[in-house]
PDB file of C-alpha atoms and ligand atoms in Angstrom:
ATOM      1  CA  MET A 225     118.477 102.234  96.794  1.00  0.00           C
ATOM      2  CA  GLU A 226     121.605 103.535  95.271  1.00  0.00           C
ATOM      3  CA  GLU A 227     121.437 107.542  95.786  1.00  0.00           C
ATOM      4  CA  LEU A 228     121.480 108.942  91.832  1.00  0.00           C
ATOM      5  CA  HIS A 229     122.649 112.791  91.127  1.00  0.00           C
ATOM      6  CA  SER A 230     122.428 114.825  88.669  1.00  0.00           C
ATOM      7  CA  ALA A 231     123.078 118.572  88.082  1.00  0.00           C
ATOM      8  CA  LEU A 232     119.704 119.297  89.396  1.00  0.00           C
ATOM      9  CA  VAL A 233     120.182 117.108  92.242  1.00  0.00           C
ATOM     10  CA  ALA A 234     123.538 117.811  94.029  1.00  0.00           C
ATOM     11  CA  PRO A 235     125.157 115.141  96.206  1.00  0.00           C
ATOM     12  CA  ARG A 236     124.784 115.464  99.720  1.00  0.00           C
ATOM     13  CA  GLY A 237     127.683 117.342 100.946  1.00  0.00           C
ATOM     14  CA  ILE A 238     129.900 116.253 103.888  1.00  0.00           C
ATOM     15  CA  TRP A 239     131.237 119.968 104.880  1.00  0.00           C
ATOM     16  CA  TRP A 240     130.099 119.650 108.311  1.00  0.00           C
ATOM     17  CA  LYS A 241     131.885 117.027 109.396  1.00  0.00           C
ATOM     18  CA  ALA A 242     135.580 117.680 110.552  1.00  0.00           C
ATOM     19  CA  ALA A 243     138.786 117.509 108.388  1.00  0.00           C
ATOM     20  CA  GLY A 244     140.383 114.728 108.408  1.00  0.00           C
ATOM     21  CA  ARG A 245     144.460 115.014 109.839  1.00  0.00           C
ATOM     22  CA  GLN A 246     145.663 115.021 106.529  1.00  0.00           C
ATOM     23  CA  GLU A 247     143.687 117.793 105.502  1.00  0.00           C
ATOM     24  CA  ARG A 248     144.493 119.517 108.424  1.00  0.00           C
ATOM     25  CA  ILE A 249     148.370 119.437 108.217  1.00  0.00           C
ATOM     26  CA  TRP A 250     147.964 119.870 104.255  1.00  0.00           C
ATOM     27  CA  VAL A 251     146.171 123.455 104.892  1.00  0.00           C
ATOM     28  CA  THR A 252     148.366 123.961 107.596  1.00  0.00           C
ATOM     29  CA  VAL A 253     151.618 124.251 105.548  1.00  0.00           C
ATOM     30  CA  SER A 254     150.013 125.313 102.695  1.00  0.00           C
ATOM     31  CA  PHE A 255     148.877 128.720 104.835  1.00  0.00           C
ATOM     32  CA  VAL A 256     151.987 128.765 106.701  1.00  0.00           C
ATOM     33  CA  TRP A 257     153.986 128.557 103.185  1.00  0.00           C
ATOM     34  CA  CYS A 258     151.636 131.417 101.673  1.00  0.00           C
ATOM     35  CA  MET A 259     152.556 133.145 104.955  1.00  0.00           C
ATOM     36  CA  ILE A 260     156.466 133.012 104.199  1.00  0.00           C
ATOM     37  CA  LEU A 261     156.136 134.323 100.321  1.00  0.00           C
ATOM     38  CA  PHE A 262     153.911 137.144 101.522  1.00  0.00           C
ATOM     39  CA  ALA A 263     156.788 138.270 104.334  1.00  0.00           C
ATOM     40  CA  MET A 264     159.256 137.795 101.487  1.00  0.00           C
ATOM     41  CA  MET A 265     157.867 140.294  99.063  1.00  0.00           C
ATOM     42  CA  PRO A 266     158.814 143.198 101.406  1.00  0.00           C
ATOM     43  CA  LEU A 267     161.887 141.342 103.126  1.00  0.00           C
ATOM     44  CA  TRP A 268     163.279 140.615  99.448  1.00  0.00           C
ATOM     45  CA  HIS A 269     162.674 144.172  98.234  1.00  0.00           C
ATOM     46  CA  ILE A 270     164.801 145.559 101.589  1.00  0.00           C
ATOM     47  CA  LYS A 271     167.053 143.430 101.901  1.00  0.00           C
ATOM     48  CA  GLY A 272     167.715 141.435  98.780  1.00  0.00           C
ATOM     49  CA  GLY A 273     170.225 143.843  97.033  1.00  0.00           C
ATOM     50  CA  GLN A 274     168.604 143.139  93.865  1.00  0.00           C
ATOM     51  CA  ASN A 275     167.624 146.575  93.021  1.00  0.00           C
ATOM     52  CA  PRO A 276     169.505 149.381  91.476  1.00  0.00           C
ATOM     53  CA  SER A 277     171.812 150.892  93.624  1.00  0.00           C
ATOM     54  CA  GLY A 278     172.650 153.950  91.523  1.00  0.00           C
ATOM     55  CA  ILE A 279     171.634 156.514  89.859  1.00  0.00           C
ATOM     56  CA  ARG A 280     167.964 156.874  88.755  1.00  0.00           C
ATOM     57  CA  ALA A 281     166.829 159.513  86.550  1.00  0.00           C
ATOM     58  CA  ARG A 282     164.262 160.507  83.906  1.00  0.00           C
ATOM     59  CA  VAL A 283     165.949 161.236  80.655  1.00  0.00           C
ATOM     60  CA  GLU A 284     164.405 162.077  77.139  1.00  0.00           C
ATOM     61  CA  PRO A 285     165.999 159.741  74.707  1.00  0.00           C
ATOM     62  CA  GLU A 286     167.211 162.717  72.470  1.00  0.00           C
ATOM     63  CA  ALA A 287     169.045 164.113  75.735  1.00  0.00           C
ATOM     64  CA  PHE A 288     170.711 160.867  76.308  1.00  0.00           C
ATOM     65  CA  ARG A 289     171.939 160.600  73.022  1.00  0.00           C
ATOM     66  CA  ARG A 290     173.340 164.266  73.170  1.00  0.00           C
ATOM     67  CA  ARG A 291     175.401 163.085  75.926  1.00  0.00           C
ATOM     68  CA  VAL A 292     176.702 160.015  74.701  1.00  0.00           C
ATOM     69  CA  ASP A 293     178.014 161.475  71.625  1.00  0.00           C
ATOM     70  CA  GLN A 294     180.051 164.491  74.324  1.00  0.00           C
ATOM     71  CA  PHE A 295     181.217 161.614  75.976  1.00  0.00           C
ATOM     72  CA  ILE A 296     182.709 160.111  72.998  1.00  0.00           C
ATOM     73  CA  ALA A 297     184.054 163.277  71.462  1.00  0.00           C
ATOM     74  CA  ASP A 298     185.542 163.677  75.122  1.00  0.00           C
ATOM     75  CA  TYR A 299     187.280 160.405  75.116  1.00  0.00           C
ATOM     76  CA  LYS A 300     187.472 158.624  71.567  1.00  0.00           C
ATOM     77  CA  ILE A 301     190.561 156.628  71.189  1.00  0.00           C
ATOM     78  CA  GLY A 302     189.766 155.055  67.863  1.00  0.00           C
ATOM     79  CA  SER A 303     186.729 152.997  66.183  1.00  0.00           C
ATOM     80  CA  GLU A 304     186.463 149.537  65.172  1.00  0.00           C
ATOM     81  CA  ALA A 305     183.867 148.462  62.633  1.00  0.00           C
ATOM     82  CA  GLY A 306     182.578 152.076  62.273  1.00  0.00           C
ATOM     83  CA  VAL A 307     181.717 151.917  66.413  1.00  0.00           C
ATOM     84  CA  PRO A 308     183.484 154.624  68.375  1.00  0.00           C
ATOM     85  CA  LEU A 309     186.274 152.896  70.863  1.00  0.00           C
ATOM     86  CA  VAL A 310     186.282 155.383  73.830  1.00  0.00           C
ATOM     87  CA  ALA A 311     188.229 155.409  76.806  1.00  0.00           C
ATOM     88  CA  PRO A 312     186.982 157.478  79.929  1.00  0.00           C
ATOM     89  CA  PRO A 313     189.228 158.319  82.951  1.00  0.00           C
ATOM     90  CA  PRO A 314     188.857 156.112  85.907  1.00  0.00           C
ATOM     91  CA  GLY A 315     186.152 157.638  88.133  1.00  0.00           C
ATOM     92  CA  SER A 316     184.329 158.835  85.413  1.00  0.00           C
ATOM     93  CA  ASP A 317     180.972 159.261  84.240  1.00  0.00           C
ATOM     94  CA  VAL A 318     180.555 156.245  81.211  1.00  0.00           C
ATOM     95  CA  TYR A 319     177.616 156.319  78.834  1.00  0.00           C
ATOM     96  CA  LEU A 320     176.744 153.162  77.151  1.00  0.00           C
ATOM     97  CA  LEU A 321     173.386 153.700  74.536  1.00  0.00           C
ATOM     98  CA  ALA A 322     171.463 150.642  73.548  1.00  0.00           C
ATOM     99  CA  ARG A 323     169.232 150.889  70.179  1.00  0.00           C
ATOM    100  CA  MET A 324     167.816 148.526  67.578  1.00  0.00           C
ATOM    101  CA  TRP A 325     170.191 146.805  67.021  1.00  0.00           C
ATOM    102  CA  GLN A 326     173.198 147.893  68.789  1.00  0.00           C
ATOM    103  CA  TRP A 327     175.447 148.832  71.841  1.00  0.00           C
ATOM    104  CA  TYR A 328     176.905 152.330  71.473  1.00  0.00           C
ATOM    105  CA  PRO A 329     179.749 153.095  71.849  1.00  0.00           C
ATOM    106  CA  ALA A 330     182.630 150.402  72.767  1.00  0.00           C
ATOM    107  CA  LEU A 331     184.032 151.305  75.921  1.00  0.00           C
ATOM    108  CA  VAL A 332     187.642 150.505  77.019  1.00  0.00           C
ATOM    109  CA  LEU A 333     187.940 150.839  81.342  1.00  0.00           C
ATOM    110  CA  GLU A 334     190.704 149.803  83.430  1.00  0.00           C
ATOM    111  CA  GLU A 335     190.981 147.144  85.719  1.00  0.00           C
ATOM    112  CA  GLY A 336     190.484 148.053  89.651  1.00  0.00           C
ATOM    113  CA  LYS A 337     188.961 151.556  88.937  1.00  0.00           C
ATOM    114  CA  THR A 338     185.537 152.795  89.225  1.00  0.00           C
ATOM    115  CA  TYR A 339     182.910 153.853  87.353  1.00  0.00           C
ATOM    116  CA  VAL A 340     179.320 155.268  87.014  1.00  0.00           C
ATOM    117  CA  LEU A 341     177.951 153.326  83.588  1.00  0.00           C
ATOM    118  CA  HIS A 342     174.757 155.168  82.345  1.00  0.00           C
ATOM    119  CA  LEU A 343     172.845 152.909  80.366  1.00  0.00           C
ATOM    120  CA  SER A 344     169.664 153.726  78.382  1.00  0.00           C
ATOM    121  CA  SER A 345     167.794 153.571  75.177  1.00  0.00           C
ATOM    122  CA  ILE A 346     166.507 155.712  72.951  1.00  0.00           C
ATOM    123  CA  ASP A 347     163.630 153.421  71.338  1.00  0.00           C
ATOM    124  CA  VAL A 348     162.517 150.211  72.788  1.00  0.00           C
ATOM    125  CA  ASN A 349     163.444 147.933  75.873  1.00  0.00           C
ATOM    126  CA  HIS A 350     166.716 146.328  75.856  1.00  0.00           C
ATOM    127  CA  GLY A 351     168.593 143.856  78.301  1.00  0.00           C
ATOM    128  CA  PHE A 352     172.416 144.448  79.180  1.00  0.00           C
ATOM    129  CA  ASN A 353     173.957 141.322  79.226  1.00  0.00           C
ATOM    130  CA  LEU A 354     177.738 140.852  79.625  1.00  0.00           C
ATOM    131  CA  GLN A 355     179.109 137.907  78.864  1.00  0.00           C
ATOM    132  CA  PRO A 356     180.609 135.755  79.829  1.00  0.00           C
ATOM    133  CA  PHE A 357     179.369 136.924  83.231  1.00  0.00           C
ATOM    134  CA  ASN A 358     175.869 136.736  84.246  1.00  0.00           C
ATOM    135  CA  VAL A 359     175.656 140.151  84.273  1.00  0.00           C
ATOM    136  CA  ASN A 360     172.175 141.922  83.315  1.00  0.00           C
ATOM    137  CA  PHE A 361     170.104 144.840  83.485  1.00  0.00           C
ATOM    138  CA  GLN A 362     167.237 146.204  82.093  1.00  0.00           C
ATOM    139  CA  VAL A 363     167.748 148.987  79.710  1.00  0.00           C
ATOM    140  CA  VAL A 364     164.681 151.159  79.293  1.00  0.00           C
ATOM    141  CA  PRO A 365     164.100 154.435  77.235  1.00  0.00           C
ATOM    142  CA  GLY A 366     163.032 157.814  79.238  1.00  0.00           C
ATOM    143  CA  TYR A 367     165.183 156.267  82.276  1.00  0.00           C
ATOM    144  CA  ASP A 368     169.168 156.694  82.793  1.00  0.00           C
ATOM    145  CA  TYR A 369     170.463 154.379  85.131  1.00  0.00           C
ATOM    146  CA  GLY A 370     173.632 155.181  86.434  1.00  0.00           C
ATOM    147  CA  LEU A 371     175.408 151.869  88.097  1.00  0.00           C
ATOM    148  CA  ARG A 372     178.766 151.919  89.924  1.00  0.00           C
ATOM    149  CA  ILE A 373     181.142 149.329  88.370  1.00  0.00           C
ATOM    150  CA  THR A 374     184.507 147.977  89.163  1.00  0.00           C
ATOM    151  CA  PRO A 375     185.791 145.679  86.644  1.00  0.00           C
ATOM    152  CA  ASN A 376     187.979 143.475  88.682  1.00  0.00           C
ATOM    153  CA  GLN A 377     189.381 141.097  85.945  1.00  0.00           C
ATOM    154  CA  ALA A 378     190.918 142.643  82.508  1.00  0.00           C
ATOM    155  CA  GLY A 379     189.662 140.942  79.439  1.00  0.00           C
ATOM    156  CA  ASP A 380     188.001 141.713  76.314  1.00  0.00           C
ATOM    157  CA  TYR A 381     184.260 141.318  76.883  1.00  0.00           C
ATOM    158  CA  ARG A 382     180.978 141.261  74.766  1.00  0.00           C
ATOM    159  CA  VAL A 383     177.525 142.528  75.509  1.00  0.00           C
ATOM    160  CA  ILE A 384     174.308 141.177  74.181  1.00  0.00           C
ATOM    161  CA  CYS A 385     170.855 141.740  74.591  1.00  0.00           C
ATOM    162  CA  ASN A 386     168.541 139.909  76.330  1.00  0.00           C
ATOM    163  CA  GLU A 387     165.610 141.507  75.745  1.00  0.00           C
ATOM    164  CA  TYR A 388     163.613 140.837  72.438  1.00  0.00           C
ATOM    165  CA  CYS A 389     163.979 144.072  70.592  1.00  0.00           C
ATOM    166  CA  GLY A 390     162.991 143.166  66.730  1.00  0.00           C
ATOM    167  CA  ILE A 391     164.166 141.519  63.738  1.00  0.00           C
ATOM    168  CA  GLY A 392     168.028 142.383  64.675  1.00  0.00           C
ATOM    169  CA  HIS A 393     167.764 141.400  68.270  1.00  0.00           C
ATOM    170  CA  HIS A 394     170.694 138.653  67.911  1.00  0.00           C
ATOM    171  CA  LEU A 395     173.216 141.071  65.977  1.00  0.00           C
ATOM    172  CA  MET A 396     172.739 143.631  68.742  1.00  0.00           C
ATOM    173  CA  THR A 397     176.187 143.134  70.577  1.00  0.00           C
ATOM    174  CA  GLY A 398     178.706 145.514  72.449  1.00  0.00           C
ATOM    175  CA  LYS A 399     181.918 145.513  73.686  1.00  0.00           C
ATOM    176  CA  ILE A 400     183.844 146.443  76.891  1.00  0.00           C
ATOM    177  CA  LEU A 401     187.565 145.998  76.971  1.00  0.00           C
ATOM    178  CA  VAL A 402     189.370 145.781  80.541  1.00  0.00           C
ATOM    179  CA  LYS A 403     192.621 146.857  80.331  1.00  0.00           C
ATOM    180  CA  PRO A 404     194.955 145.337  83.338  1.00  0.00           C
ATOM    181  CA  ALA A 405     195.221 147.953  85.713  1.00  0.00           C
ATOM    182  CA  GLY A 406     198.178 149.986  85.545  1.00  0.00           C
ATOM    183  CA  SER A 407     199.137 149.489  81.910  1.00  0.00           C
ATOM    184  CA  ALA A 408     199.396 152.491  79.368  1.00  0.00           C
ATOM    185  CA  ALA A 409     196.354 153.499  77.407  1.00  0.00           C
ATOM    186  CA  VAL A 410     195.570 151.118  74.808  1.00  0.00           C
ATOM    187  CA  ALA A 411     196.052 151.339  71.148  1.00  0.00           C
ATOM    188  CA  PRO A 412     192.660 150.735  69.331  1.00  0.00           C
ATOM    189  CA  VAL A 413     192.637 147.108  68.850  1.00  0.00           C
ATOM    190  CA  ALA A 414     192.761 145.950  65.203  1.00  0.00           C
ATOM    191  CA  GLN A 415     190.251 142.720  65.514  1.00  0.00           C
ATOM    192  CA  GLY A 416     187.286 141.626  63.518  1.00  0.00           C
ATOM    193  CA  GLY A 417     184.796 144.572  64.766  1.00  0.00           C
ATOM    194  CA  THR A 418     182.056 143.997  67.204  1.00  0.00           C
ATOM    195  CA  ARG A 419     179.800 142.027  65.852  1.00  0.00           C
TER     196      ARG A 419
HETATM  197 CU1  CUA B 198     167.860 144.991  71.736  1.00  0.00          CU
HETATM  198 CU2  CUA B 198     167.364 142.773  72.019  1.00  0.00          CU
END
């Protein structure tokens, strides 16, 4: 007679029988792959090169804003659409502040020179994204990230925000102008603004 099963009467198991060859292969492959992924977590952390290599420090949003204001006062060369245009000397500390919904100020850097770019937010999380390159960095309130950067290509670049930060997220743009190596200090560029 055919065996009937219900929730009350469990089907007869076969777990005590040896696993088939294909099942053993499958379990082996899965296990090895799990171990590889497990090992990659610490390895990638150490060898991956994706960790921020610069300065990491806590900073009060208000203190960071004051540093940015001082930076602007020191090196401002003009303004564009109401946003200060700031040309810091090579080797200096450069400040870029993220806030709803603006990157502030606009920067003028020189090709081939190294700077320390300090990024922080004074309100919520923002995402630094340099266009048209795939350069991304999380910008977090309360932390000052100092990234050592060397612009290697002159041009007029835009910074957009790639971390959703509210109703004006899509309007949050900024500007980094990289002038060719050895060129004289650029005059403020009369253009359609930073937006
Ligand atoms: Cu800032 Cu989205």
